[in-house]
Tab-separated table of C-alpha atoms and ligand atoms in Angstrom:
chain	number	residue	atom	x	y	z
A	1	UNK	CA	0.001	0.050	-0.052
A	2	UNK	CA	1.251	3.487	-1.003
A	3	UNK	CA	2.330	5.098	2.320
A	4	UNK	CA	3.074	8.563	1.210
A	5	UNK	CA	0.395	11.083	0.923
A	6	UNK	CA	-0.344	12.738	-2.403
A	7	UNK	CA	2.152	15.362	-3.711
A	8	UNK	CA	1.169	18.720	-2.725
A	9	UNK	CA	-0.914	17.610	0.433
A	10	UNK	CA	-1.180	20.604	2.680
A	11	UNK	CA	0.171	19.398	6.054
A	12	UNK	CA	-0.117	22.075	8.756
A	13	UNK	CA	-1.755	23.443	11.956
A	14	UNK	CA	-4.843	25.542	12.761
A	15	UNK	CA	-5.611	28.345	15.095
A	16	UNK	CA	-8.236	31.010	15.471
A	17	UNK	CA	-7.814	34.685	16.136
A	18	UNK	CA	-9.827	34.730	19.276
A	19	UNK	CA	-8.206	31.844	20.779
A	20	UNK	CA	-4.496	32.831	20.276
A	21	UNK	CA	-4.038	36.531	19.274
A	22	UNK	CA	-4.835	38.533	22.510
A	23	UNK	CA	-4.055	42.176	22.184
A	24	UNK	CA	-7.842	42.564	22.088
A	25	UNK	CA	-7.577	46.408	22.531
A	26	UNK	CA	-4.510	47.049	20.375
A	27	UNK	CA	-4.104	48.479	16.908
A	28	UNK	CA	-7.600	49.932	16.914
A	29	UNK	CA	-9.269	46.572	17.274
A	30	UNK	CA	-13.166	46.710	18.309
A	31	UNK	CA	-14.760	44.563	20.793
A	32	UNK	CA	-16.183	41.178	19.509
A	33	UNK	CA	-18.371	38.542	20.900
A	34	UNK	CA	-15.426	36.176	22.078
A	35	UNK	CA	-14.099	39.074	24.258
A	36	UNK	CA	-17.004	38.787	26.519
A	37	UNK	CA	-17.285	35.244	26.843
A	38	UNK	CA	-15.869	34.548	30.168
A	39	UNK	CA	-13.787	31.761	32.029
A	40	UNK	CA	-15.629	29.683	34.723
A	41	UNK	CA	-19.033	28.373	35.190
A	42	UNK	CA	-20.838	31.096	33.218
A	43	UNK	CA	-18.879	30.594	30.087
A	44	UNK	CA	-21.458	28.052	28.604
A	45	UNK	CA	-24.589	30.028	29.498
A	46	UNK	CA	-23.024	32.930	27.613
A	47	UNK	CA	-21.754	30.916	24.697
A	48	UNK	CA	-25.253	29.473	24.283
A	49	UNK	CA	-26.924	32.791	24.417
A	50	UNK	CA	-28.703	32.030	27.744
A	51	UNK	CA	-26.878	34.784	29.706
A	52	UNK	CA	-26.558	38.314	28.446
A	53	UNK	CA	-23.131	39.611	28.742
A	54	UNK	CA	-22.279	42.187	26.055
A	55	UNK	CA	-19.508	43.997	28.039
A	56	UNK	CA	-16.618	42.893	30.119
A	57	UNK	CA	-17.654	42.871	33.860
A	58	UNK	CA	-15.762	43.129	37.024
A	59	UNK	CA	-15.166	39.825	38.724
A	60	UNK	CA	-14.786	37.696	35.611
A	61	UNK	CA	-11.733	36.815	33.542
A	62	UNK	CA	-11.797	36.767	29.746
A	63	UNK	CA	-9.276	34.523	28.137
A	64	UNK	CA	-9.289	35.956	24.743
A	65	UNK	CA	-7.936	39.172	26.019
A	66	UNK	CA	-4.294	38.095	26.171
A	67	UNK	CA	-4.759	34.429	25.077
A	68	UNK	CA	-1.109	33.303	23.971
A	69	UNK	CA	-0.384	36.760	22.608
A	70	UNK	CA	0.129	35.617	19.075
A	71	UNK	CA	-0.180	39.355	18.118
A	72	UNK	CA	3.229	40.065	19.372
A	73	UNK	CA	4.706	36.579	18.938
A	74	UNK	CA	3.670	35.721	15.393
A	75	UNK	CA	7.101	35.791	13.846
A	76	UNK	CA	8.478	33.364	16.586
A	77	UNK	CA	5.355	31.247	16.192
A	78	UNK	CA	5.428	31.110	12.341
A	79	UNK	CA	9.198	30.263	12.452
A	80	UNK	CA	8.289	27.237	14.647
A	81	UNK	CA	5.696	26.176	12.356
A	82	UNK	CA	8.206	26.339	9.409
A	83	UNK	CA	10.585	24.281	11.497
A	84	UNK	CA	7.996	21.687	11.744
A	85	UNK	CA	7.758	21.867	7.988
A	86	UNK	CA	4.218	23.307	7.784
A	87	UNK	CA	2.824	23.675	4.099
A	88	UNK	CA	-0.274	25.269	5.564
A	89	UNK	CA	-1.359	27.571	8.324
A	90	UNK	CA	-5.009	27.928	9.115
A	91	UNK	CA	-5.868	30.922	10.922
A	92	UNK	CA	-8.641	33.436	11.127
A	93	UNK	CA	-9.141	37.275	10.727
A	94	UNK	CA	-10.528	39.073	13.719
A	95	UNK	CA	-13.514	41.096	12.067
A	96	UNK	CA	-13.093	43.795	14.513
A	97	UNK	CA	-9.356	44.322	13.621
A	98	UNK	CA	-10.416	45.143	10.163
A	99	UNK	CA	-13.879	46.980	10.826
A	100	UNK	CA	-13.936	47.806	14.550
A	101	UNK	CA	-17.628	48.446	14.515
A	102	UNK	CA	-18.348	45.602	12.021
A	103	UNK	CA	-19.470	47.734	9.187
A	104	UNK	CA	-17.277	50.949	9.202
A	105	UNK	CA	-16.859	52.597	5.957
A	106	UNK	CA	-13.124	53.036	6.364
A	107	UNK	CA	-11.276	49.892	7.470
A	108	UNK	CA	-8.551	49.984	9.971
A	109	UNK	CA	-5.131	50.039	8.433
A	110	UNK	CA	-3.446	48.794	11.646
A	111	UNK	CA	-5.449	45.622	11.360
A	112	UNK	CA	-5.014	45.169	7.586
A	113	UNK	CA	-1.367	45.689	8.007
A	114	UNK	CA	-1.200	43.100	10.825
A	115	UNK	CA	-2.597	40.264	8.709
A	116	UNK	CA	-0.566	41.395	5.644
A	117	UNK	CA	2.446	40.978	7.702
A	118	UNK	CA	1.380	37.617	8.993
A	119	UNK	CA	0.588	36.164	5.468
A	120	UNK	CA	3.856	37.524	4.230
A	121	UNK	CA	5.739	35.858	7.064
A	122	UNK	CA	3.989	32.546	6.186
A	123	UNK	CA	4.973	33.021	2.458
A	124	UNK	CA	8.610	33.545	3.507
A	125	UNK	CA	8.789	30.012	4.617
A	126	UNK	CA	6.529	28.755	1.769
A	127	UNK	CA	3.461	28.241	4.076
A	128	UNK	CA	0.071	28.582	2.289
A	129	UNK	CA	-2.232	30.579	4.595
A	130	UNK	CA	-5.922	29.170	4.919
A	131	UNK	CA	-8.078	31.906	6.341
A	132	UNK	CA	-11.365	31.427	8.167
A	133	UNK	CA	-13.296	34.689	7.554
A	134	UNK	CA	-15.490	34.272	10.792
A	135	UNK	CA	-14.324	31.963	13.437
A	136	UNK	CA	-16.652	32.490	16.405
A	137	UNK	CA	-16.339	36.331	15.925
A	138	UNK	CA	-19.193	38.602	15.733
A	139	UNK	CA	-18.622	42.371	16.412
A	140	UNK	CA	-20.260	43.592	19.571
A	141	UNK	CA	-21.296	46.845	17.655
A	142	UNK	CA	-23.448	44.805	15.379
A	143	UNK	CA	-24.769	42.577	18.023
A	144	UNK	CA	-25.958	45.764	19.744
A	145	UNK	CA	-27.336	47.101	16.531
A	146	UNK	CA	-28.899	43.984	14.971
A	147	UNK	CA	-29.115	41.284	17.722
A	148	UNK	CA	-26.601	39.299	15.882
A	149	UNK	CA	-27.002	37.013	12.856
A	150	UNK	CA	-30.926	36.816	13.408
A	151	UNK	CA	-31.141	40.063	11.389
A	152	UNK	CA	-30.589	40.044	7.665
A	153	UNK	CA	-28.498	43.286	7.862
A	154	UNK	CA	-25.633	41.215	9.134
A	155	UNK	CA	-25.167	39.841	5.622
A	156	UNK	CA	-24.385	43.313	4.251
A	157	UNK	CA	-21.996	43.948	6.983
A	158	UNK	CA	-20.108	40.594	6.405
A	159	UNK	CA	-19.997	41.162	2.713
A	160	UNK	CA	-18.434	44.605	3.283
A	161	UNK	CA	-15.981	43.052	5.464
A	162	UNK	CA	-15.059	40.399	2.876
A	163	UNK	CA	-14.684	42.921	0.058
A	164	UNK	CA	-12.019	44.713	2.189
A	165	UNK	CA	-10.200	41.715	2.959
A	166	UNK	CA	-10.406	39.993	-0.490
A	167	UNK	CA	-9.159	43.273	-2.014
A	168	UNK	CA	-6.295	43.578	0.330
A	169	UNK	CA	-5.220	39.788	0.532
A	170	UNK	CA	-5.970	38.662	-3.087
A	171	UNK	CA	-2.481	38.026	-3.822
A	172	UNK	CA	-1.655	36.441	-0.493
A	173	UNK	CA	-4.407	34.147	0.195
A	174	UNK	CA	-5.998	31.435	-1.938
A	175	UNK	CA	-7.812	29.206	0.506
A	176	UNK	CA	-10.731	30.625	2.365
A	177	UNK	CA	-13.475	29.435	4.696
A	178	UNK	CA	-16.501	31.372	5.172
A	179	UNK	CA	-17.758	30.463	8.645
A	180	UNK	CA	-16.098	28.254	11.069
A	181	UNK	CA	-18.214	25.210	12.220
A	182	UNK	CA	-21.369	26.741	10.915
A	183	UNK	CA	-23.569	24.082	12.671
A	184	UNK	CA	-22.289	25.299	15.878
A	185	UNK	CA	-24.863	28.211	15.960
A	186	UNK	CA	-27.491	25.518	16.783
A	187	UNK	CA	-25.546	24.788	20.007
A	188	UNK	CA	-23.614	27.776	20.992
A	189	UNK	CA	-25.690	30.622	19.386
A	190	UNK	CA	-23.683	33.430	20.998
A	191	UNK	CA	-20.316	32.064	19.968
A	192	UNK	CA	-21.567	31.122	16.519
A	193	UNK	CA	-23.950	33.735	15.582
A	194	UNK	CA	-23.867	36.586	18.134
A	195	UNK	CA	-27.291	35.698	19.383
A	196	UNK	CA	-28.740	36.143	22.878
A	197	UNK	CA	-32.185	34.692	23.452
A	198	UNK	CA	-34.724	36.997	24.816
A	199	UNK	CA	-36.856	35.231	27.355
A	200	UNK	CA	-39.881	33.516	25.960
A	201	UNK	CA	-38.780	33.813	22.277
A	202	UNK	CA	-39.080	31.007	19.746
A	203	UNK	CA	-35.239	29.660	19.867
A	204	UNK	CA	-35.572	27.360	16.905
A	205	UNK	CA	-37.155	30.230	14.660
A	206	UNK	CA	-34.318	32.490	15.699
A	207	UNK	CA	-31.521	29.845	15.070
A	208	UNK	CA	-32.850	28.902	11.618
A	209	UNK	CA	-33.255	32.476	10.647
A	210	UNK	CA	-29.615	33.101	11.696
A	211	UNK	CA	-28.558	29.931	9.933
A	212	UNK	CA	-30.315	31.213	6.674
A	213	UNK	CA	-28.562	34.558	7.048
A	214	UNK	CA	-25.152	32.886	7.448
A	215	UNK	CA	-25.803	30.670	4.445
A	216	UNK	CA	-26.902	33.611	2.347
A	217	UNK	CA	-23.733	35.475	3.547
A	218	UNK	CA	-21.510	32.571	2.805
A	219	UNK	CA	-22.957	32.443	-0.842
A	220	UNK	CA	-22.438	36.143	-1.317
A	221	UNK	CA	-18.757	35.722	-0.024
A	222	UNK	CA	-18.077	32.813	-2.392
A	223	UNK	CA	-19.584	34.693	-5.420
A	224	UNK	CA	-17.755	37.944	-4.580
A	225	UNK	CA	-14.483	36.026	-3.889
A	226	UNK	CA	-14.616	34.335	-7.441
A	227	UNK	CA	-15.148	37.643	-8.969
A	228	UNK	CA	-12.460	39.305	-7.158
A	229	UNK	CA	-9.926	36.466	-6.838
A	230	UNK	CA	-9.930	34.209	-9.760
A	231	UNK	CA	-8.431	30.834	-8.673
A	232	UNK	CA	-9.540	31.433	-4.920
A	233	UNK	CA	-10.728	28.274	-3.219
A	234	UNK	CA	-13.693	29.048	-1.129
A	235	UNK	CA	-14.795	26.376	1.407
A	236	UNK	CA	-17.703	25.756	4.082
A	237	UNK	CA	-16.760	24.215	7.418
A	238	UNK	CA	-18.629	21.670	9.393
A	239	UNK	CA	-18.144	20.336	12.953
A	240	UNK	CA	-18.190	16.748	11.838
A	241	UNK	CA	-18.373	13.416	13.427
A	242	UNK	CA	-20.787	10.748	12.328
A	243	UNK	CA	-23.695	9.584	14.551
A	244	UNK	CA	-23.698	5.928	15.088
A	245	UNK	CA	-26.946	4.100	16.235
A	246	UNK	CA	-26.328	2.637	19.673
A	247	UNK	CA	-28.241	-0.421	18.736
A	248	UNK	CA	-29.166	-1.833	15.303
A	249	UNK	CA	-32.673	-1.238	16.129
A	250	UNK	CA	-34.237	0.731	13.060
A	251	UNK	CA	-35.385	3.419	15.548
A	252	UNK	CA	-31.854	4.151	16.545
A	253	UNK	CA	-30.777	4.109	12.996
A	254	UNK	CA	-33.294	6.710	12.139
A	255	UNK	CA	-32.520	8.768	15.188
A	256	UNK	CA	-28.866	8.808	14.049
A	257	UNK	CA	-29.800	9.782	10.500
A	258	UNK	CA	-31.897	12.646	11.875
A	259	UNK	CA	-29.168	13.891	14.067
A	260	UNK	CA	-26.616	13.868	11.392
A	261	UNK	CA	-28.992	15.930	9.413
A	262	UNK	CA	-29.028	18.771	12.121
A	263	UNK	CA	-25.405	19.048	10.906
A	264	UNK	CA	-25.481	18.135	7.233
A	265	UNK	CA	-28.190	20.485	6.676
A	266	UNK	CA	-25.735	23.446	6.546
A	267	UNK	CA	-23.295	21.808	4.245
A	268	UNK	CA	-26.015	20.627	2.037
A	269	UNK	CA	-26.916	24.074	1.366
A	270	UNK	CA	-23.420	25.344	0.981
A	271	UNK	CA	-22.026	22.586	-1.073
A	272	UNK	CA	-25.168	21.712	-3.202
A	273	UNK	CA	-26.673	25.144	-3.446
A	274	UNK	CA	-30.001	24.510	-2.290
A	275	UNK	CA	-31.986	23.378	0.779
A	276	UNK	CA	-32.704	19.574	0.848
A	277	UNK	CA	-36.436	18.727	0.628
A	278	UNK	CA	-36.388	17.071	4.079
A	279	UNK	CA	-35.071	20.192	5.632
A	280	UNK	CA	-37.970	22.139	4.226
A	281	UNK	CA	-40.244	19.672	5.575
A	282	UNK	CA	-38.685	19.515	9.023
A	283	UNK	CA	-38.918	23.338	9.265
A	284	UNK	CA	-42.591	23.235	8.165
A	285	UNK	CA	-43.297	20.665	10.799
A	286	UNK	CA	-41.735	22.869	13.450
A	287	UNK	CA	-43.531	25.891	12.334
A	288	UNK	CA	-40.297	27.578	11.338
A	289	UNK	CA	-40.824	30.108	8.509
A	290	UNK	CA	-37.700	31.057	6.334
A	291	UNK	CA	-37.629	34.406	4.666
A	292	UNK	CA	-36.037	33.301	1.393
A	293	UNK	CA	-36.840	34.899	-1.958
A	294	UNK	CA	-36.445	33.485	-5.294
A	295	UNK	CA	-33.378	35.565	-5.932
A	296	UNK	CA	-31.854	34.388	-2.646
A	297	UNK	CA	-32.508	30.655	-3.708
A	298	UNK	CA	-30.777	31.614	-6.883
A	299	UNK	CA	-27.898	33.222	-4.929
A	300	UNK	CA	-27.425	29.950	-2.868
A	301	UNK	CA	-26.878	28.055	-6.047
A	302	UNK	CA	-24.354	30.452	-7.548
A	303	UNK	CA	-22.449	30.654	-4.156
A	304	UNK	CA	-21.816	26.896	-3.745
A	305	UNK	CA	-18.344	26.252	-2.349
A	306	UNK	CA	-15.351	24.710	-4.009
A	307	UNK	CA	-14.392	22.338	-1.189
A	308	UNK	CA	-15.799	21.122	2.098
A	309	UNK	CA	-13.673	21.691	5.148
A	310	UNK	CA	-14.447	20.074	8.428
A	311	UNK	CA	-13.360	19.535	12.144
A	312	UNK	CA	-13.272	16.090	13.405
A	313	UNK	CA	-12.659	15.270	17.017
A	314	UNK	CA	-14.926	12.202	17.604
A	315	UNK	CA	-17.900	10.143	16.422
A	316	UNK	CA	-21.109	10.493	18.363
A	317	UNK	CA	-23.595	7.692	19.198
A	318	UNK	CA	-27.482	7.918	19.706
A	319	UNK	CA	-30.495	5.972	20.575
A	320	UNK	CA	-34.206	6.643	20.156
A	321	UNK	CA	-34.686	5.262	23.688
A	322	UNK	CA	-34.703	8.557	25.382
A	323	UNK	CA	-34.426	7.228	29.062
A	324	UNK	CA	-31.307	5.217	27.958
A	325	UNK	CA	-29.956	8.207	26.113
A	326	UNK	CA	-30.193	10.275	29.419
A	327	UNK	CA	-28.919	7.694	31.616
A	328	UNK	CA	-25.838	6.940	29.404
A	329	UNK	CA	-25.101	10.362	28.206
A	330	UNK	CA	-21.243	10.755	27.992
A	331	UNK	CA	-20.084	13.723	30.263
A	332	UNK	CA	-17.671	16.008	28.518
A	333	UNK	CA	-19.487	16.112	25.193
A	334	UNK	CA	-21.110	19.364	26.327
A	335	UNK	CA	-21.964	20.532	22.744
A	336	UNK	CA	-22.913	17.370	20.857
A	337	UNK	CA	-24.817	15.153	23.219
A	338	UNK	CA	-23.894	11.577	22.716
A	339	UNK	CA	-24.463	8.207	24.342
A	340	UNK	CA	-21.371	6.596	25.636
A	341	UNK	CA	-19.943	4.308	23.050
A	342	UNK	CA	-18.686	1.247	24.755
A	343	UNK	CA	-16.194	0.323	22.085
A	344	UNK	CA	-14.172	3.635	22.369
A	345	UNK	CA	-11.764	5.062	24.945
A	346	UNK	CA	-11.867	8.697	25.836
A	347	UNK	CA	-9.898	11.715	26.548
A	348	UNK	CA	-9.328	13.345	29.827
A	349	UNK	CA	-12.046	15.745	28.696
A	350	UNK	CA	-14.450	12.828	27.946
A	351	UNK	CA	-14.287	13.095	24.199
A	352	UNK	CA	-14.317	9.526	22.735
A	353	UNK	CA	-11.462	8.626	20.462
A	354	UNK	CA	-12.439	7.170	17.071
A	355	UNK	CA	-9.860	7.365	14.155
A	356	UNK	CA	-11.869	4.801	12.180
A	357	UNK	CA	-14.862	7.330	12.592
A	358	UNK	CA	-12.593	10.008	10.886
A	359	UNK	CA	-12.497	7.517	7.791
A	360	UNK	CA	-16.261	7.019	8.035
A	361	UNK	CA	-16.985	10.550	8.203
A	362	UNK	CA	-14.595	11.444	5.186
A	363	UNK	CA	-16.394	8.799	3.062
A	364	UNK	CA	-19.844	10.095	4.084
A	365	UNK	CA	-18.995	13.555	3.155
A	366	UNK	CA	-17.582	12.654	-0.183
A	367	UNK	CA	-20.497	10.347	-0.925
A	368	UNK	CA	-22.817	13.203	-0.197
A	369	UNK	CA	-20.920	16.282	-1.660
A	370	UNK	CA	-18.507	14.941	-4.268
A	371	UNK	CA	-16.144	17.774	-3.593
A	372	UNK	CA	-12.524	17.976	-2.411
A	373	UNK	CA	-12.294	17.603	1.427
A	374	UNK	CA	-9.990	19.297	3.933
A	375	UNK	CA	-9.548	18.196	7.499
A	376	UNK	CA	-8.923	21.575	9.073
A	377	UNK	CA	-9.229	20.555	12.759
A	378	UNK	CA	-8.328	17.313	14.521
A	379	UNK	CA	-6.385	16.788	17.723
A	380	UNK	CA	-6.182	15.948	21.311
A	381	UNK	CA	-6.875	18.173	24.150
A	382	UNK	CA	-4.804	16.963	27.299
A	383	UNK	CA	-2.989	17.971	30.235
A	384	UNK	CA	0.804	18.352	29.516
A	385	UNK	CA	3.629	18.571	32.003
A	386	UNK	CA	6.584	21.064	31.240
A	387	UNK	CA	9.726	19.409	32.650
A	388	UNK	CA	12.504	21.212	34.303
A	389	UNK	CA	14.557	20.854	31.151
A	390	UNK	CA	12.024	22.394	28.780
A	391	UNK	CA	10.846	19.206	27.336
A	392	UNK	CA	7.290	17.914	27.162
A	393	UNK	CA	6.430	14.251	26.785
A	394	UNK	CA	3.261	13.761	25.103
A	395	UNK	CA	3.196	10.075	23.656
A	396	UNK	CA	-0.661	10.133	23.952
A	397	UNK	CA	-0.852	12.932	21.448
A	398	UNK	CA	1.552	11.381	19.137
A	399	UNK	CA	-0.526	8.153	19.328
A	400	UNK	CA	-3.897	10.051	18.704
A	401	UNK	CA	-2.327	11.890	15.770
A	402	UNK	CA	-0.790	8.760	14.245
A	403	UNK	CA	-4.011	6.860	14.334
A	404	UNK	CA	-6.089	9.612	12.740
A	405	UNK	CA	-3.395	10.374	10.115
A	406	UNK	CA	-3.514	6.575	9.285
A	407	UNK	CA	-7.282	6.896	8.891
A	408	UNK	CA	-6.860	9.776	6.529
A	409	UNK	CA	-4.210	7.687	4.576
A	410	UNK	CA	-6.633	4.847	4.336
A	411	UNK	CA	-9.419	7.242	2.956
A	412	UNK	CA	-6.968	8.504	0.369
A	413	UNK	CA	-5.332	5.266	-0.569
A	414	UNK	CA	-8.084	2.725	-0.082
A	415	UNK	CA	-11.122	4.567	-0.789
A	416	UNK	CA	-9.623	7.234	-3.318
A	417	UNK	CA	-10.951	10.275	-1.557
A	418	UNK	CA	-9.478	13.771	-2.714
A	419	UNK	CA	-8.111	15.134	0.545
A	420	UNK	CA	-6.593	18.495	0.000
A	421	UNK	CA	-4.797	18.745	3.484
A	422	UNK	CA	-4.796	18.334	7.237
A	423	UNK	CA	-4.406	21.181	9.825
A	424	UNK	CA	-3.969	19.918	13.253
A	425	UNK	CA	-5.945	22.020	15.757
A	426	UNK	CA	-4.305	24.190	18.178
A	427	UNK	CA	-0.847	23.326	16.737
A	428	UNK	CA	0.348	25.745	19.508
A	429	UNK	CA	-1.281	25.717	22.862
A	430	UNK	CA	-4.261	28.063	23.001
A	431	UNK	CA	-7.545	28.936	24.725
A	432	UNK	CA	-10.132	26.092	24.610
A	433	UNK	CA	-13.335	27.421	22.784
A	434	UNK	CA	-15.726	25.451	24.845
A	435	UNK	CA	-14.079	25.747	28.364
A	436	UNK	CA	-11.730	28.834	28.102
A	437	UNK	CA	-9.119	26.753	29.739
A	438	UNK	CA	-5.442	26.938	28.754
A	439	UNK	CA	-4.753	23.476	30.421
A	440	UNK	CA	-6.685	21.797	27.729
A	441	UNK	CA	-3.696	21.746	25.457
A	442	UNK	CA	-3.789	20.733	21.806
A	443	UNK	CA	-0.352	22.066	20.742
A	444	UNK	CA	2.912	20.407	19.563
A	445	UNK	CA	4.259	23.720	20.839
A	446	UNK	CA	3.813	24.383	24.613
A	447	UNK	CA	2.976	27.870	25.899
A	448	UNK	CA	3.789	28.700	29.387
A	449	UNK	CA	0.504	30.039	30.583
A	450	UNK	CA	-2.171	28.681	32.978
A	451	UNK	CA	-5.897	29.146	33.449
A	452	UNK	CA	-5.471	31.914	36.005
A	453	UNK	CA	-3.351	33.890	33.457
A	454	UNK	CA	0.024	33.202	35.060
A	455	UNK	CA	2.996	32.202	32.946
A	456	UNK	CA	5.689	33.991	30.945
A	457	UNK	CA	4.239	32.862	27.483
A	458	UNK	CA	7.347	31.338	26.506
A	459	UNK	CA	7.159	28.524	23.717
A	460	UNK	CA	8.682	25.101	24.028
A	461	UNK	CA	8.793	22.197	21.565
A	462	UNK	CA	6.920	19.063	22.737
A	463	UNK	CA	7.971	15.400	21.633
A	464	UNK	CA	5.112	15.612	19.129
A	465	UNK	CA	6.587	18.664	17.575
A	466	UNK	CA	9.541	16.484	16.460
A	467	UNK	CA	7.318	13.601	15.529
A	468	UNK	CA	5.181	15.630	13.227
A	469	UNK	CA	8.186	17.187	11.804
A	470	UNK	CA	9.259	13.748	10.708
A	471	UNK	CA	5.778	12.966	9.426
A	472	UNK	CA	5.649	15.867	7.260
A	473	UNK	CA	9.350	15.442	5.980
A	474	UNK	CA	8.354	11.940	4.998
A	475	UNK	CA	5.145	12.864	3.274
A	476	UNK	CA	3.214	10.870	5.874
A	477	UNK	CA	5.130	7.834	5.213
A	478	UNK	CA	6.845	7.762	8.547
A	479	UNK	CA	4.394	7.585	11.372
A	480	UNK	CA	6.624	5.690	13.848
B	501	BGP	C1	-13.999	23.582	17.572
B	501	BGP	C2	-13.422	24.940	17.224
B	501	BGP	C3	-12.172	25.415	17.747
B	501	BGP	C4	-11.585	24.545	18.755
B	501	BGP	C5	-11.907	23.255	18.797
B	501	BGP	C6	-11.542	22.295	20.055
B	501	BGP	O1	-15.153	23.536	18.050
B	501	BGP	O2	-13.639	25.432	15.889
B	501	BGP	O3	-12.210	26.724	17.907
B	501	BGP	O4	-11.533	25.161	19.995
B	501	BGP	O5	-13.270	22.789	18.581
B	501	BGP	O6	-12.493	22.543	21.114
B	501	BGP	P1	-12.223	22.948	22.478
B	501	BGP	O7	-11.297	24.131	22.401
B	501	BGP	O8	-13.463	23.242	23.072
B	501	BGP	O9	-11.633	21.853	23.077
């Protein structure tokens, strides 16, 4: 069996502005949704849109404010990525660095310059930037003005922002993603769409209206990008992970199908260009009304993406037996509720480990969309120990990565799936999106900082750093 990955495969790592940049008030940056999502017990409530917090309040700590200070360390960090041999670096642009109020007529030059420098630094080492336009990042000014993505006017603001960055970076960036994990807005509505739910309002209606607005915005961005940047590759992005039926009972299989549809719904629209018939029926049954004109339906068709990107951390498991489901819910899967799968081990944070599930997910996505795929997030969140000599021994991470890379190799060589690349999540330790912790580390580079904000931000190479370097140097042939 061919062990090498295809020529030109984009090996690399991934981060997001809000989880690594810090410097939240520097360079004219405006306040963004992620800046008001605190560390601690209220984090989930705010992320889900159940607790209103549109300002930073005393008594809370906000991890995004400093994060790992990539803003001031980017040269050092990109040099480390280059040392590992990265061919690609996935990152996001903070909308409010470019348009501090989300829809300013004059963009903020300091913000534009910052990303220009970052992209140039990547190119210096032959690293291809892959840019997420919106990674859990809604300008607070727009949330105050429109209530987040529930309002159609968000689309114009987003397109305005896209026009500015496409114009400025057209010669520097080829690969784009319109929204990070777009399906997340159903679960973490504030994080994904800047939505706080007013008491008593119809949450499902609000969520699907917001989804429709993001889908339209994505389509306009794709169209605009193709006009402004011939050759640009525009992608959508799904928080993926197949649902398995817990039992082979048909009701469980049907339940798995329906739960998968909650997620595929978004990508069906973005990749195929239209709402699937079952989605329309579902909304009709739930009394959800979509404000979608004929022209907008046409726009969705014209704005279909070029490739499908996704994150994969674990598979999920479900049953139609509600009592059983509740009794066997796996703690830790705070966002995607899942029954514990007895066949799989799990991480310290309770996420089940399933490399074969990655191959299954890749195949399902390809069967469904027939478009090139890109694994833009995958990795292991774990507690690491920095030794006195500056080393970090993380065999558990190497083992996780090895098995998932093998699963990708099988999907390519045995199944023939066109995979563009793989960017390991949190290639450098950063703030966890769900928990706000630093101690949930994904990196191959350790950053000296803890959950309380202590630490000197110094970077250290973990064992996985050297291992991944070898993997890339051998084009994936050497995974030992
Ligand atoms: C995805 C997000 C990332 C990232 C990752 C790991 O949902 O796109 O932003 O953080 O998951 O999750 P966590 O940080 O919660 O462990």
